[in-house]
């Protein structure tokens, strides 16, 4: 494909001398603020409680603090423009004039930006996707026939100027053209966005010149798409694009930053261009071969930017030493932006000393980078103390008894050798039908009911010590009773207790399992103003005692209808935690699965006949390279089956999947062998059912009949239409009726009306 045919730019070949290299950097920094100041400010701005000037002042203060702390820690090249009010891909859409037409009517540019990010009463927002294997959601730009790219560099120029005024050696960071287009979606019948690379490159060329004029000596283009198989011809396109951009006269030095995996053929392709540096992730892509960089700066990502473990400095330095001959110069860096880890360990005062010594959050990672750079430049003696502390931490971690629990490992082996299959699906269906006696097209929900103001107040009061555990439990039980009564009134067939006691579906379990700890202030941006506080999985996992049995059995005492027990699956627990890096993820998954399995067995003993094990993150951990996917899916499926195969055949196992395109994992969904799978389908008009049929899936399925992400109450008629549509693909005896996802973010009124209509729709279709 000759995507560059349309652009003619001055070709100017640089001499091969290396641009002034730097020695220590990170690829990007978090922006939500050490205490989520930006989250709060943005949300107050949305609510009309502060004006734009006040928001901008808070943001400028956060940027100032970030720059000065990075420079003071010893980085001699500091990333700028990694600040964002919402998301860096959206910022890039603004930079390139690629916002969708429907927001163009919003007069104020900041409000237009937020309209694209989160919608307004009349404007639908852009979609969000987790493109890589992290929990960060990127906005998805829409490229249609009427998208006319134009350059709007005001934000990056302003942030560059700000940094230079502060005396910082600033390196603007911009999402590169390949990644921007590959992560965009075609709309209104347009061809694949990547076909428009030739139109975009002149804008990037122009931008390079503008940045040079504004004083930038280096510019970083982020091209993580090059570690994936999203583009068929990524290496070829990278060579074309960066040959062109590196030929621009009067440009700054160009660093192409890649992260989250190995570059493969894209590395030699980039090496053949006249760019000045390549950033390579040596944590995720540990054995990445490096060659052809003798005239370039290799920015070596040896400090893990997306996990929270302290770097083994000696091992990292050996790695750096080995790289020295393979490039013109080597700089030390984090493997990716530290956006994916919390700001600092400093607030984590509750951790024991050993645990604390094993960790490095954002600020600590920056110091590790600076220390390694000093050592690499020959200043090893001046950082001896840091190396010794790193050695002590590594030794302490290696011998800590919490990391190796012989009992758990032996039990796991024993259970695994007994097999992780249940009886044949048809036999299970018969046993379950006899036990449950459900109507055809049974109705149910995904688990959570609205987290009301009262629930959140009670949890805050418990944390603040204003009420005790018993008082809190009473309040939650009252909530369970309300939710059970509501479901009975609505006429649902399979009830849930509503999950009022859960702050978060992963943290709730992590807090009850040995081997995990929770942080006090370890917030990480998930999208926009939404932050999560992932637990840390550091040791072997054991369940201290039953975790959910009391809630499920209490709910069951309140009704004659079956109550569904509600658990989170092992893959999702891992995906939304920081995981240990000293053993394969599959081993950790099995340990978590064993704990969940024990819980299912206890639920069974307590008389619960239906148990749901949620795996909404199954798709998220899918490896970025096609060649690695099958192995992942095999262990992920095995972990799910380990967690669900300890119960008898008359226990009905449900699972729930959402938040993703299921195409690539459709076979794995069938292999989970759940008796009932509820799956997000409303927005994709039930297409997933054809996909499931395509692979011969023959268990029961509950395609979501309405989208819970919107406050709109769906009519019964619409849901009748969806159900009839679903019945084209799935016979009535295998079809369940349920919403798309949990209801915790909705208001009680919306939920009541929506479910009433849903039950009415099921009744109509049964008739
Ligand atoms: N059972 C969970 C709930 O209803 C599932 C949440 C999810 O899919 N993310 O909230
Ligand atoms: Zn869901």
PDB file of C-alpha atoms in Angstrom, residues 390-533:
ATOM      1  CA  UNK A 390      17.874  -3.164  46.364  1.00  0.00           C
ATOM      2  CA  UNK A 391      19.859  -6.335  47.105  1.00  0.00           C
ATOM      3  CA  UNK A 392      18.445  -6.520  50.618  1.00  0.00           C
ATOM      4  CA  UNK A 393      14.909  -6.115  49.320  1.00  0.00           C
ATOM      5  CA  UNK A 394      15.387  -8.833  46.720  1.00  0.00           C
ATOM      6  CA  UNK A 395      16.780 -11.202  49.346  1.00  0.00           C
ATOM      7  CA  UNK A 396      13.968 -10.428  51.781  1.00  0.00           C
ATOM      8  CA  UNK A 397      11.336 -11.015  49.141  1.00  0.00           C
ATOM      9  CA  UNK A 398      12.888 -14.268  47.961  1.00  0.00           C
ATOM     10  CA  UNK A 399      12.857 -15.815  51.421  1.00  0.00           C
ATOM     11  CA  UNK A 400       9.614 -14.455  52.834  1.00  0.00           C
ATOM     12  CA  UNK A 401       7.453 -17.389  53.973  1.00  0.00           C
ATOM     13  CA  UNK A 402       4.292 -15.707  52.693  1.00  0.00           C
ATOM     14  CA  UNK A 403       5.476 -16.297  49.140  1.00  0.00           C
ATOM     15  CA  UNK A 404       5.583 -20.057  49.381  1.00  0.00           C
ATOM     16  CA  UNK A 405       2.836 -21.870  51.173  1.00  0.00           C
ATOM     17  CA  UNK A 406       3.529 -25.585  50.796  1.00  0.00           C
ATOM     18  CA  UNK A 407      -0.010 -26.559  51.831  1.00  0.00           C
ATOM     19  CA  UNK A 408      -1.641 -24.477  49.125  1.00  0.00           C
ATOM     20  CA  UNK A 409       0.694 -25.820  46.494  1.00  0.00           C
ATOM     21  CA  UNK A 410       0.144 -29.420  47.539  1.00  0.00           C
ATOM     22  CA  UNK A 411      -3.630 -28.991  47.620  1.00  0.00           C
ATOM     23  CA  UNK A 412      -3.587 -27.370  44.230  1.00  0.00           C
ATOM     24  CA  UNK A 413      -1.633 -30.259  42.752  1.00  0.00           C
ATOM     25  CA  UNK A 414      -4.037 -32.743  44.297  1.00  0.00           C
ATOM     26  CA  UNK A 415      -7.135 -30.966  42.997  1.00  0.00           C
ATOM     27  CA  UNK A 416      -5.638 -30.523  39.533  1.00  0.00           C
ATOM     28  CA  UNK A 417      -4.711 -34.171  39.295  1.00  0.00           C
ATOM     29  CA  UNK A 418      -8.350 -35.028  40.050  1.00  0.00           C
ATOM     30  CA  UNK A 419      -9.386 -33.129  36.890  1.00  0.00           C
ATOM     31  CA  UNK A 420     -11.329 -29.924  36.337  1.00  0.00           C
ATOM     32  CA  UNK A 421     -14.265 -31.170  34.273  1.00  0.00           C
ATOM     33  CA  UNK A 422     -17.867 -31.426  35.363  1.00  0.00           C
ATOM     34  CA  UNK A 423     -20.359 -34.024  34.149  1.00  0.00           C
ATOM     35  CA  UNK A 424     -21.653 -33.795  30.558  1.00  0.00           C
ATOM     36  CA  UNK A 425     -23.598 -30.565  29.927  1.00  0.00           C
ATOM     37  CA  UNK A 426     -26.828 -32.405  29.033  1.00  0.00           C
ATOM     38  CA  UNK A 427     -26.769 -34.390  32.268  1.00  0.00           C
ATOM     39  CA  UNK A 428     -26.140 -31.208  34.222  1.00  0.00           C
ATOM     40  CA  UNK A 429     -29.031 -29.499  32.494  1.00  0.00           C
ATOM     41  CA  UNK A 430     -31.405 -32.328  33.462  1.00  0.00           C
ATOM     42  CA  UNK A 431     -30.269 -32.319  37.076  1.00  0.00           C
ATOM     43  CA  UNK A 432     -30.588 -28.557  37.306  1.00  0.00           C
ATOM     44  CA  UNK A 433     -34.025 -28.451  35.654  1.00  0.00           C
ATOM     45  CA  UNK A 434     -35.284 -30.989  38.146  1.00  0.00           C
ATOM     46  CA  UNK A 435     -33.903 -29.035  41.066  1.00  0.00           C
ATOM     47  CA  UNK A 436     -34.751 -25.480  39.982  1.00  0.00           C
ATOM     48  CA  UNK A 437     -37.992 -25.856  38.099  1.00  0.00           C
ATOM     49  CA  UNK A 438     -37.655 -22.484  36.296  1.00  0.00           C
ATOM     50  CA  UNK A 439     -40.071 -21.152  33.656  1.00  0.00           C
ATOM     51  CA  UNK A 440     -38.871 -20.899  30.076  1.00  0.00           C
ATOM     52  CA  UNK A 441     -36.959 -17.677  29.311  1.00  0.00           C
ATOM     53  CA  UNK A 442     -36.019 -17.219  32.984  1.00  0.00           C
ATOM     54  CA  UNK A 443     -35.362 -13.658  34.098  1.00  0.00           C
ATOM     55  CA  UNK A 444     -32.448 -12.573  36.258  1.00  0.00           C
ATOM     56  CA  UNK A 445     -29.915  -9.760  36.788  1.00  0.00           C
ATOM     57  CA  UNK A 446     -26.111  -9.656  36.721  1.00  0.00           C
ATOM     58  CA  UNK A 447     -25.623  -9.221  40.453  1.00  0.00           C
ATOM     59  CA  UNK A 448     -25.331  -5.679  41.742  1.00  0.00           C
ATOM     60  CA  UNK A 449     -28.226  -3.363  42.506  1.00  0.00           C
ATOM     61  CA  UNK A 450     -27.743   0.412  42.839  1.00  0.00           C
ATOM     62  CA  UNK A 451     -25.087   1.520  45.308  1.00  0.00           C
ATOM     63  CA  UNK A 452     -27.344   4.051  46.984  1.00  0.00           C
ATOM     64  CA  UNK A 453     -26.284   7.140  48.905  1.00  0.00           C
ATOM     65  CA  UNK A 454     -27.176   5.303  52.124  1.00  0.00           C
ATOM     66  CA  UNK A 455     -24.919   2.394  51.268  1.00  0.00           C
ATOM     67  CA  UNK A 456     -21.992   4.655  50.497  1.00  0.00           C
ATOM     68  CA  UNK A 457     -22.601   6.682  53.650  1.00  0.00           C
ATOM     69  CA  UNK A 458     -22.632   3.546  55.773  1.00  0.00           C
ATOM     70  CA  UNK A 459     -19.336   2.378  54.245  1.00  0.00           C
ATOM     71  CA  UNK A 460     -17.745   5.776  54.848  1.00  0.00           C
ATOM     72  CA  UNK A 461     -19.008   5.764  58.428  1.00  0.00           C
ATOM     73  CA  UNK A 462     -17.504   2.323  58.995  1.00  0.00           C
ATOM     74  CA  UNK A 463     -14.124   3.429  57.619  1.00  0.00           C
ATOM     75  CA  UNK A 464     -14.262   6.578  59.761  1.00  0.00           C
ATOM     76  CA  UNK A 465     -15.043   4.493  62.840  1.00  0.00           C
ATOM     77  CA  UNK A 466     -18.421   6.180  63.369  1.00  0.00           C
ATOM     78  CA  UNK A 467     -20.294   2.881  63.243  1.00  0.00           C
ATOM     79  CA  UNK A 468     -19.051  -0.609  64.104  1.00  0.00           C
ATOM     80  CA  UNK A 469     -18.927  -3.750  61.998  1.00  0.00           C
ATOM     81  CA  UNK A 470     -22.197  -5.090  63.455  1.00  0.00           C
ATOM     82  CA  UNK A 471     -24.057  -1.883  62.740  1.00  0.00           C
ATOM     83  CA  UNK A 472     -22.676  -1.840  59.197  1.00  0.00           C
ATOM     84  CA  UNK A 473     -23.715  -5.451  58.619  1.00  0.00           C
ATOM     85  CA  UNK A 474     -27.240  -4.667  59.828  1.00  0.00           C
ATOM     86  CA  UNK A 475     -27.526  -1.809  57.387  1.00  0.00           C
ATOM     87  CA  UNK A 476     -26.330  -3.978  54.518  1.00  0.00           C
ATOM     88  CA  UNK A 477     -28.758  -6.717  55.500  1.00  0.00           C
ATOM     89  CA  UNK A 478     -31.603  -4.204  55.429  1.00  0.00           C
ATOM     90  CA  UNK A 479     -30.460  -3.300  51.925  1.00  0.00           C
ATOM     91  CA  UNK A 480     -30.419  -6.975  50.901  1.00  0.00           C
ATOM     92  CA  UNK A 481     -33.958  -7.352  52.154  1.00  0.00           C
ATOM     93  CA  UNK A 482     -35.111  -4.292  50.195  1.00  0.00           C
ATOM     94  CA  UNK A 483     -33.539  -5.642  47.039  1.00  0.00           C
ATOM     95  CA  UNK A 484     -35.035  -9.121  47.497  1.00  0.00           C
ATOM     96  CA  UNK A 485     -38.510  -7.625  48.023  1.00  0.00           C
ATOM     97  CA  UNK A 486     -38.084  -5.480  44.949  1.00  0.00           C
ATOM     98  CA  UNK A 487     -37.122  -8.479  42.824  1.00  0.00           C
ATOM     99  CA  UNK A 488     -40.057 -10.486  44.134  1.00  0.00           C
ATOM    100  CA  UNK A 489     -42.443  -7.614  43.354  1.00  0.00           C
ATOM    101  CA  UNK A 490     -41.014  -7.351  39.872  1.00  0.00           C
ATOM    102  CA  UNK A 491     -41.483 -11.091  39.356  1.00  0.00           C
ATOM    103  CA  UNK A 492     -37.883 -11.990  38.531  1.00  0.00           C
ATOM    104  CA  UNK A 493     -37.159 -15.721  38.555  1.00  0.00           C
ATOM    105  CA  UNK A 494     -33.577 -15.940  39.806  1.00  0.00           C
ATOM    106  CA  UNK A 495     -32.742 -13.391  42.470  1.00  0.00           C
ATOM    107  CA  UNK A 496     -29.498 -11.827  43.685  1.00  0.00           C
ATOM    108  CA  UNK A 497     -28.597 -10.275  47.016  1.00  0.00           C
ATOM    109  CA  UNK A 498     -27.496  -7.092  45.257  1.00  0.00           C
ATOM    110  CA  UNK A 499     -23.834  -6.831  46.393  1.00  0.00           C
ATOM    111  CA  UNK A 500     -24.371  -3.789  48.673  1.00  0.00           C
ATOM    112  CA  UNK A 501     -21.432  -4.859  50.877  1.00  0.00           C
ATOM    113  CA  UNK A 502     -18.936  -4.754  47.993  1.00  0.00           C
ATOM    114  CA  UNK A 503     -16.885  -1.653  47.376  1.00  0.00           C
ATOM    115  CA  UNK A 504     -15.445  -3.242  44.272  1.00  0.00           C
ATOM    116  CA  UNK A 505     -15.827  -6.729  42.817  1.00  0.00           C
ATOM    117  CA  UNK A 506     -12.083  -7.446  43.009  1.00  0.00           C
ATOM    118  CA  UNK A 507     -11.022  -5.534  46.086  1.00  0.00           C
ATOM    119  CA  UNK A 508     -13.819  -7.205  48.066  1.00  0.00           C
ATOM    120  CA  UNK A 509     -12.277 -10.627  47.514  1.00  0.00           C
ATOM    121  CA  UNK A 510      -8.655  -9.460  47.722  1.00  0.00           C
ATOM    122  CA  UNK A 511      -9.329  -8.089  51.193  1.00  0.00           C
ATOM    123  CA  UNK A 512     -10.490 -11.517  52.323  1.00  0.00           C
ATOM    124  CA  UNK A 513      -7.662 -13.536  50.820  1.00  0.00           C
ATOM    125  CA  UNK A 514      -4.189 -14.018  52.275  1.00  0.00           C
ATOM    126  CA  UNK A 515      -1.534 -13.203  49.711  1.00  0.00           C
ATOM    127  CA  UNK A 516      -3.103  -9.865  48.800  1.00  0.00           C
ATOM    128  CA  UNK A 517      -2.875  -6.464  50.419  1.00  0.00           C
ATOM    129  CA  UNK A 518      -4.780  -3.269  49.710  1.00  0.00           C
ATOM    130  CA  UNK A 519      -3.127   0.133  49.421  1.00  0.00           C
ATOM    131  CA  UNK A 520      -4.339   3.247  51.215  1.00  0.00           C
ATOM    132  CA  UNK A 521      -3.778   5.699  48.425  1.00  0.00           C
ATOM    133  CA  UNK A 522      -2.644   3.639  45.437  1.00  0.00           C
ATOM    134  CA  UNK A 523      -4.978   5.231  42.925  1.00  0.00           C
ATOM    135  CA  UNK A 524      -4.478   4.702  39.211  1.00  0.00           C
ATOM    136  CA  UNK A 525      -6.426   6.344  36.395  1.00  0.00           C
ATOM    137  CA  UNK A 526      -8.722   3.926  34.608  1.00  0.00           C
ATOM    138  CA  UNK A 527     -10.369   6.491  32.338  1.00  0.00           C
ATOM    139  CA  UNK A 528     -11.179  10.178  32.533  1.00  0.00           C
ATOM    140  CA  UNK A 529     -11.863  11.018  36.147  1.00  0.00           C
ATOM    141  CA  UNK A 530     -12.372   7.375  37.050  1.00  0.00           C
ATOM    142  CA  UNK A 531      -9.636   5.943  39.268  1.00  0.00           C
ATOM    143  CA  UNK A 532      -9.155   2.473  40.719  1.00  0.00           C
ATOM    144  CA  UNK A 533      -7.071   1.213  43.609  1.00  0.00           C
TER     145      UNK A 533
END
